mmCIF file of C-alpha atoms and ligand atoms in Angstrom:
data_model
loop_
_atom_site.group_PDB
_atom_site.id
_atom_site.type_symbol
_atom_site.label_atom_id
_atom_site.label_comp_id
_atom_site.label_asym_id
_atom_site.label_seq_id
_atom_site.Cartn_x
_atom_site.Cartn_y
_atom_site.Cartn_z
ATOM 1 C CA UNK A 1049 6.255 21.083 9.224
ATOM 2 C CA UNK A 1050 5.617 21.249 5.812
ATOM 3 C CA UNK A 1051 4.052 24.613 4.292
ATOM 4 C CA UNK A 1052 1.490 22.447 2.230
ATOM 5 C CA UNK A 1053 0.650 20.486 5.225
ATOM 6 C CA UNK A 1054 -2.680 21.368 7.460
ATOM 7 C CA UNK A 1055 -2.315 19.071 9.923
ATOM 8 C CA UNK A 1056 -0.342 15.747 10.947
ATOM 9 C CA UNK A 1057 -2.876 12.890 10.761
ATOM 10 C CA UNK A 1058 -0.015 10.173 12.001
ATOM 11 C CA UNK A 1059 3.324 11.218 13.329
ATOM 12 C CA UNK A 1060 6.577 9.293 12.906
ATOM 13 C CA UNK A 1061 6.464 8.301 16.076
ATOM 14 C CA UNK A 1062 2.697 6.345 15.214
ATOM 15 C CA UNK A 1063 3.565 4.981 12.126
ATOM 16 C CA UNK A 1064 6.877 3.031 13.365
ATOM 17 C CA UNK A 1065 4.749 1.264 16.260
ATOM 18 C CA UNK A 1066 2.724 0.317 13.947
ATOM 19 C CA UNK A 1067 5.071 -1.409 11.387
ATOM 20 C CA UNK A 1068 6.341 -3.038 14.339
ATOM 21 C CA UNK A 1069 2.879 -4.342 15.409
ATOM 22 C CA UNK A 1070 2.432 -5.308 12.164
ATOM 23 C CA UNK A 1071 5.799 -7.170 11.335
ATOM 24 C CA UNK A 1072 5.170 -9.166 14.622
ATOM 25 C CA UNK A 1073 2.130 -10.160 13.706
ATOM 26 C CA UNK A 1074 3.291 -10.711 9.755
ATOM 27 C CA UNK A 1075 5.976 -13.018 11.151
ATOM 28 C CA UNK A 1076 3.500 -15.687 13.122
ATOM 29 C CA UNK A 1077 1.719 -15.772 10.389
ATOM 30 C CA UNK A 1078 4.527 -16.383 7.668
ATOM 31 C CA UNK A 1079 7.250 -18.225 9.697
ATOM 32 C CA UNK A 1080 8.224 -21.058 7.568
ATOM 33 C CA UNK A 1081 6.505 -20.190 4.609
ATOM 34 C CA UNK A 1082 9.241 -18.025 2.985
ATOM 35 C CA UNK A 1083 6.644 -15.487 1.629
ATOM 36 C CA UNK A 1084 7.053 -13.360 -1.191
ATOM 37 C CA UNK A 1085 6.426 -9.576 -0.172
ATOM 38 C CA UNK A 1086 5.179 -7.472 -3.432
ATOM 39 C CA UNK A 1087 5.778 -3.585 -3.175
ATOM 40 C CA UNK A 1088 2.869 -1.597 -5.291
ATOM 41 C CA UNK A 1089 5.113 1.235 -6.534
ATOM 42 C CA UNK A 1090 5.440 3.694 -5.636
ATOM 43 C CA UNK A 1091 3.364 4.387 -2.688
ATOM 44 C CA UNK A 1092 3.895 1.635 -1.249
ATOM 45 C CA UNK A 1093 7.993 1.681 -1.419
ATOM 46 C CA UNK A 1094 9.391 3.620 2.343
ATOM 47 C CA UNK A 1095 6.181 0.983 4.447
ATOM 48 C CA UNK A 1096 7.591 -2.256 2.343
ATOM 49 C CA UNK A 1097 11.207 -1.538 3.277
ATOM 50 C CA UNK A 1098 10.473 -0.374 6.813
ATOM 51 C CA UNK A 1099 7.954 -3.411 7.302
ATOM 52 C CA UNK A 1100 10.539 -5.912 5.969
ATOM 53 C CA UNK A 1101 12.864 -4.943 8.537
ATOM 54 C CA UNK A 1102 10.228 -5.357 11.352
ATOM 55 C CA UNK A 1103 9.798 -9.029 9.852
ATOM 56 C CA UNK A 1104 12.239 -11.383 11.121
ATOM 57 C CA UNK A 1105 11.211 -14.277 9.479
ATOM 58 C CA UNK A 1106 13.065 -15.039 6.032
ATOM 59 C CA UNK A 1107 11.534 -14.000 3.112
ATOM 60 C CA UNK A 1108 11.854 -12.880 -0.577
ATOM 61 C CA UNK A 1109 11.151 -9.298 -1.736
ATOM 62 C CA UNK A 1110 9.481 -8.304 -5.224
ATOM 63 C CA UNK A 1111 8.152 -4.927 -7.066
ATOM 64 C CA UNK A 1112 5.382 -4.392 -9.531
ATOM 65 C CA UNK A 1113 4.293 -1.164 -10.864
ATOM 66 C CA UNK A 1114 0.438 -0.437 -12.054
ATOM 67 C CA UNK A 1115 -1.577 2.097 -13.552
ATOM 68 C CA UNK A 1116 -5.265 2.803 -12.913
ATOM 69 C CA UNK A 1117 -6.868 4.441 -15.536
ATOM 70 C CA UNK A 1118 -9.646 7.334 -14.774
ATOM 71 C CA UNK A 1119 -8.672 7.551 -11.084
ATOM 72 C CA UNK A 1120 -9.921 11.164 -10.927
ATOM 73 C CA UNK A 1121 -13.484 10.616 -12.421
ATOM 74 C CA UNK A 1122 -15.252 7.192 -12.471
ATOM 75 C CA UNK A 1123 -12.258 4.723 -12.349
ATOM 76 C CA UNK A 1124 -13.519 2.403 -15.201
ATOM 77 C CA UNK A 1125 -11.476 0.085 -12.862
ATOM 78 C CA UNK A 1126 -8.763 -1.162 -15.623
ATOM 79 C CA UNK A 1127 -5.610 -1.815 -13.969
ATOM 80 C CA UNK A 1128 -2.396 -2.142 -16.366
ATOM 81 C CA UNK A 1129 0.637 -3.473 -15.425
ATOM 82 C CA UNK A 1130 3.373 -1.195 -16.005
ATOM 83 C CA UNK A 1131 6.377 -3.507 -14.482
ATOM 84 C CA UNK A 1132 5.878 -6.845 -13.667
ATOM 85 C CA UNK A 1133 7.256 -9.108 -11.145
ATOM 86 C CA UNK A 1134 10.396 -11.120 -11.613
ATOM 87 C CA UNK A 1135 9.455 -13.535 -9.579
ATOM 88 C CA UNK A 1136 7.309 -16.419 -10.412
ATOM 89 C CA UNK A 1137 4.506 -16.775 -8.026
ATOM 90 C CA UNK A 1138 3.730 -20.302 -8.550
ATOM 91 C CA UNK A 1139 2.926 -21.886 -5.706
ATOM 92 C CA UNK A 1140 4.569 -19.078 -3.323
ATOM 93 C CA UNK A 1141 2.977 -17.547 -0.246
ATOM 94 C CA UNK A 1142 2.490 -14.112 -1.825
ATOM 95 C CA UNK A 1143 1.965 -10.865 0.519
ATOM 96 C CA UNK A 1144 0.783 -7.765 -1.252
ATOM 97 C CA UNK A 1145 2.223 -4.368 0.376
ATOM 98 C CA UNK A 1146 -0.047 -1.162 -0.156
ATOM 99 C CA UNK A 1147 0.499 2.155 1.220
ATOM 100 C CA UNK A 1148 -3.431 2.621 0.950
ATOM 101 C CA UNK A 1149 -6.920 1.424 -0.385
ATOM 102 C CA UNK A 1150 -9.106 3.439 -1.614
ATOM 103 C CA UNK A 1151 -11.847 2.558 -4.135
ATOM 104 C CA UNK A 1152 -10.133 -0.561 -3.711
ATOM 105 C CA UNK A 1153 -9.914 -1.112 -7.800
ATOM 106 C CA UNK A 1154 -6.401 -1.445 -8.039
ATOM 107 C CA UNK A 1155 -5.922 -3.924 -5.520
ATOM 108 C CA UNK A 1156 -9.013 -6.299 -6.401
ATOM 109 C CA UNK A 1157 -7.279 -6.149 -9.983
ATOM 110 C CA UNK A 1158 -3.673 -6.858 -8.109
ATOM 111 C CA UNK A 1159 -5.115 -9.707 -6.138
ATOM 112 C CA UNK A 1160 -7.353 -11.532 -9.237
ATOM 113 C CA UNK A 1161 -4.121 -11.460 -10.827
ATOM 114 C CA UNK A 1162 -1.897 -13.197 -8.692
ATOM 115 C CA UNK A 1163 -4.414 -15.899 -8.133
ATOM 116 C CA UNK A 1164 -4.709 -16.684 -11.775
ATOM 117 C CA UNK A 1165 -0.548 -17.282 -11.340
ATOM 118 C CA UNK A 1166 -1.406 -20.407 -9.132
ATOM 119 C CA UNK A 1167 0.019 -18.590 -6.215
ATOM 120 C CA UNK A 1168 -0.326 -20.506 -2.645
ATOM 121 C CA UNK A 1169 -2.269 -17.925 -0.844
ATOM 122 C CA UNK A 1170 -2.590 -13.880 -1.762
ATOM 123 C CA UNK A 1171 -3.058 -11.804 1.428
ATOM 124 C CA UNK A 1172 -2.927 -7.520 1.273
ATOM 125 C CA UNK A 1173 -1.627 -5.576 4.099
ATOM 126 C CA UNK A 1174 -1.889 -2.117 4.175
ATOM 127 C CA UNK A 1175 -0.734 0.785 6.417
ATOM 128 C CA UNK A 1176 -4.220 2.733 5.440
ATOM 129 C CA UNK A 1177 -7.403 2.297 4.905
ATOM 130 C CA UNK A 1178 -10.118 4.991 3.820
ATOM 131 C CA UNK A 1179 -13.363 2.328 3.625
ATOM 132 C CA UNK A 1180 -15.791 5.475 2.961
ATOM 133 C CA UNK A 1181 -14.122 5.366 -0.854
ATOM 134 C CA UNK A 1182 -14.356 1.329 -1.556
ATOM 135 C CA UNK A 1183 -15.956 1.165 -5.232
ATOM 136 C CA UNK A 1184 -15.654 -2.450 -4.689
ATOM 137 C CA UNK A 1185 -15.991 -5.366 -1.829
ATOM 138 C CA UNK A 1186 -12.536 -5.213 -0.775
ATOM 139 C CA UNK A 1187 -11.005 -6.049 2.736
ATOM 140 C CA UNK A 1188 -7.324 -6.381 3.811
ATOM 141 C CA UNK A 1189 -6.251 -9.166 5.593
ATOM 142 C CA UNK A 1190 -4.173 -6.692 7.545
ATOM 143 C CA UNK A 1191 -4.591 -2.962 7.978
ATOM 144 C CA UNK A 1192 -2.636 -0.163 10.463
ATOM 145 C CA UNK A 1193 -5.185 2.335 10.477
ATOM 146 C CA UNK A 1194 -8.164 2.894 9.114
ATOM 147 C CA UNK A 1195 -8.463 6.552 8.409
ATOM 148 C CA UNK A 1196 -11.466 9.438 7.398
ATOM 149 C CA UNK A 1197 -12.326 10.713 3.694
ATOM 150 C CA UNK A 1198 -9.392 13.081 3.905
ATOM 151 C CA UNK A 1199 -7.116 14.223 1.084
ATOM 152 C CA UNK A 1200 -3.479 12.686 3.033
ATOM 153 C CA UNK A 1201 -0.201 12.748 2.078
ATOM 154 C CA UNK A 1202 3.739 11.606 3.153
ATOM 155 C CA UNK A 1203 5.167 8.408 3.704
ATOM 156 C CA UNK A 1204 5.170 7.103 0.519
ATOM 157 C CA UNK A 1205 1.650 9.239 -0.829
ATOM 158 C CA UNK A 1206 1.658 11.577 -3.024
ATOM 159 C CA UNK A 1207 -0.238 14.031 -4.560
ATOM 160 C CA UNK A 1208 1.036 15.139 -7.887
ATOM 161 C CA UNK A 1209 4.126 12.943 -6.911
ATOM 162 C CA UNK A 1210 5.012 15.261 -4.176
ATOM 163 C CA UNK A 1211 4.958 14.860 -0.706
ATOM 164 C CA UNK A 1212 6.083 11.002 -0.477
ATOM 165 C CA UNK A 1213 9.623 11.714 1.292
ATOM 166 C CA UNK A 1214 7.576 13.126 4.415
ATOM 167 C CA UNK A 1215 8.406 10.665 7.564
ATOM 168 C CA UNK A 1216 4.442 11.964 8.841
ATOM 169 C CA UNK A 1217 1.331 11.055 7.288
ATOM 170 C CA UNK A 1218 -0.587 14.608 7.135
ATOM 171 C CA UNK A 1219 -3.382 16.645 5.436
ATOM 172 C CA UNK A 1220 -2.820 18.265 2.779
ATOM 173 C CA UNK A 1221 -4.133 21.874 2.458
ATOM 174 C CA UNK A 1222 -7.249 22.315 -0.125
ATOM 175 C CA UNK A 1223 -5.379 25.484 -1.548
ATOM 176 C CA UNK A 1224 -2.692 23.158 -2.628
ATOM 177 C CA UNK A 1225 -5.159 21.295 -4.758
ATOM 178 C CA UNK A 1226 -8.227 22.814 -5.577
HETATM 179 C C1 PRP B 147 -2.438 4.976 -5.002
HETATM 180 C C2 PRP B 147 -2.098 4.174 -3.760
HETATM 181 C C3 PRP B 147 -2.702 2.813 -4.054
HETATM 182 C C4 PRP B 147 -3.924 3.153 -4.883
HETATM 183 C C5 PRP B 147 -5.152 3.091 -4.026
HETATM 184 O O1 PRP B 147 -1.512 4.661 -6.009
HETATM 185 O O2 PRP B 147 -0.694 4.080 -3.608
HETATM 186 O O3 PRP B 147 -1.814 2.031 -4.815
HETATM 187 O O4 PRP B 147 -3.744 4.507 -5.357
HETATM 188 O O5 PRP B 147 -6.277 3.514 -4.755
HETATM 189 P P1 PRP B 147 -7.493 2.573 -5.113
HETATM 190 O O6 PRP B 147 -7.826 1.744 -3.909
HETATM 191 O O7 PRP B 147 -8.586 3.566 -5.434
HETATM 192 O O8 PRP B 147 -7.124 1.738 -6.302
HETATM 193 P P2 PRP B 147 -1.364 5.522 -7.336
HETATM 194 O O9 PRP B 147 -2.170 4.903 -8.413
HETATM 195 O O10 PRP B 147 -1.633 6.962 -7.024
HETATM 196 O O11 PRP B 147 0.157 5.332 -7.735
HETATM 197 P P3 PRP B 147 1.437 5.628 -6.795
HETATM 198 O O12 PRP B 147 1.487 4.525 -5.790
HETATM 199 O O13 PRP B 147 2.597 5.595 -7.723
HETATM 200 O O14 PRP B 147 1.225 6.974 -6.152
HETATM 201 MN MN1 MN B 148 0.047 3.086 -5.279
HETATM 202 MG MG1 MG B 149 -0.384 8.263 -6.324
#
């Protein structure tokens, strides 16, 4: 394991039985509806491409990069987009990919904003989900696990943009941070 790493929270082992569970469930509900899957870089980037494979529906695949300001402190909750899609989501059955929600700002942003594009339907699905942090009224329509106020890291997460080529989801060590 990892030096930095206390403890695994979710092992390799957890995490691909969940994708799976969640790409059967992802392709009911999309089956015929060609959806548009959005990675949020770059957490999100190793659960979108091992999701996608676990979905075998067809479907269309898309990035977009944000920035939240003041994530640290306060989050003032601006959201800027730093790449945009190149895919128009006009009338598309769009399917947000997160690695996490936290405060929840950046994906209430995310999700207000594909509306506005006249988008068919917006849906979030995320592989984690820390409710103790949500800043604001934020649920996913799909979730792997919901997970304690812990500091984690691996599997796309990063702290300091370390830590994201782990295949585990662990905790990270307070020495490493504080
Ligand atoms: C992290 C994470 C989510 C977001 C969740 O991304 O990947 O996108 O924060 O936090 P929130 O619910 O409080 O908005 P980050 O901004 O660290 O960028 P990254 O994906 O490039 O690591
Ligand atoms: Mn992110
Ligand atoms: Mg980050």
């Amino acid at each position: 394991m990892e030096k930095d790493i206390e403890k695994i929270l979710l092992s390799e082992e957890e995490i691909s039985a969940k994708v799976s569970e969640l790409g059967s469930i992802l392709s009911e509900e999309y089956a015929g509806k060609n959806p548009l899957v959005i990675c949020v870089l770059r957490g999100a980037a190793p659960f979108m491409t091992d999701l996608v494979r676990r979905m075998t529906i067809p479907l269309e695949m898309d990035f977009m990069a944000v920035s939240s300001y003041g994530k640290s402190t306060q989050s003032s909750g601006i959201v800027r987009i730093m790449k945009d899609l190149d895919t128009s989501v006009e009338d598309r059955h769009v399917l947000v990919v997160e690695d996490i929600i936290d405060s929840g700002l950046t994906l209430s942003y995310l999700v207000d904003n594909l509306e506005r594009r006249n988008a068919a339907s917006v849906k979030v699905v995320t592989l984690l989900d820390k409710p103790a942090r949500r800043a604001v009224d934020l649920k996913p329509h799909f979730s792997g696990f919901q997970i304690p106020d812990a500091f984690v890291v691996g599997y796309g997460l990063d702290y300091a943009e370390k830590y994201r080529n782990l295949p585990y989801i662990g905790i990270l060590k307070p020495s490493v941070y504080s």
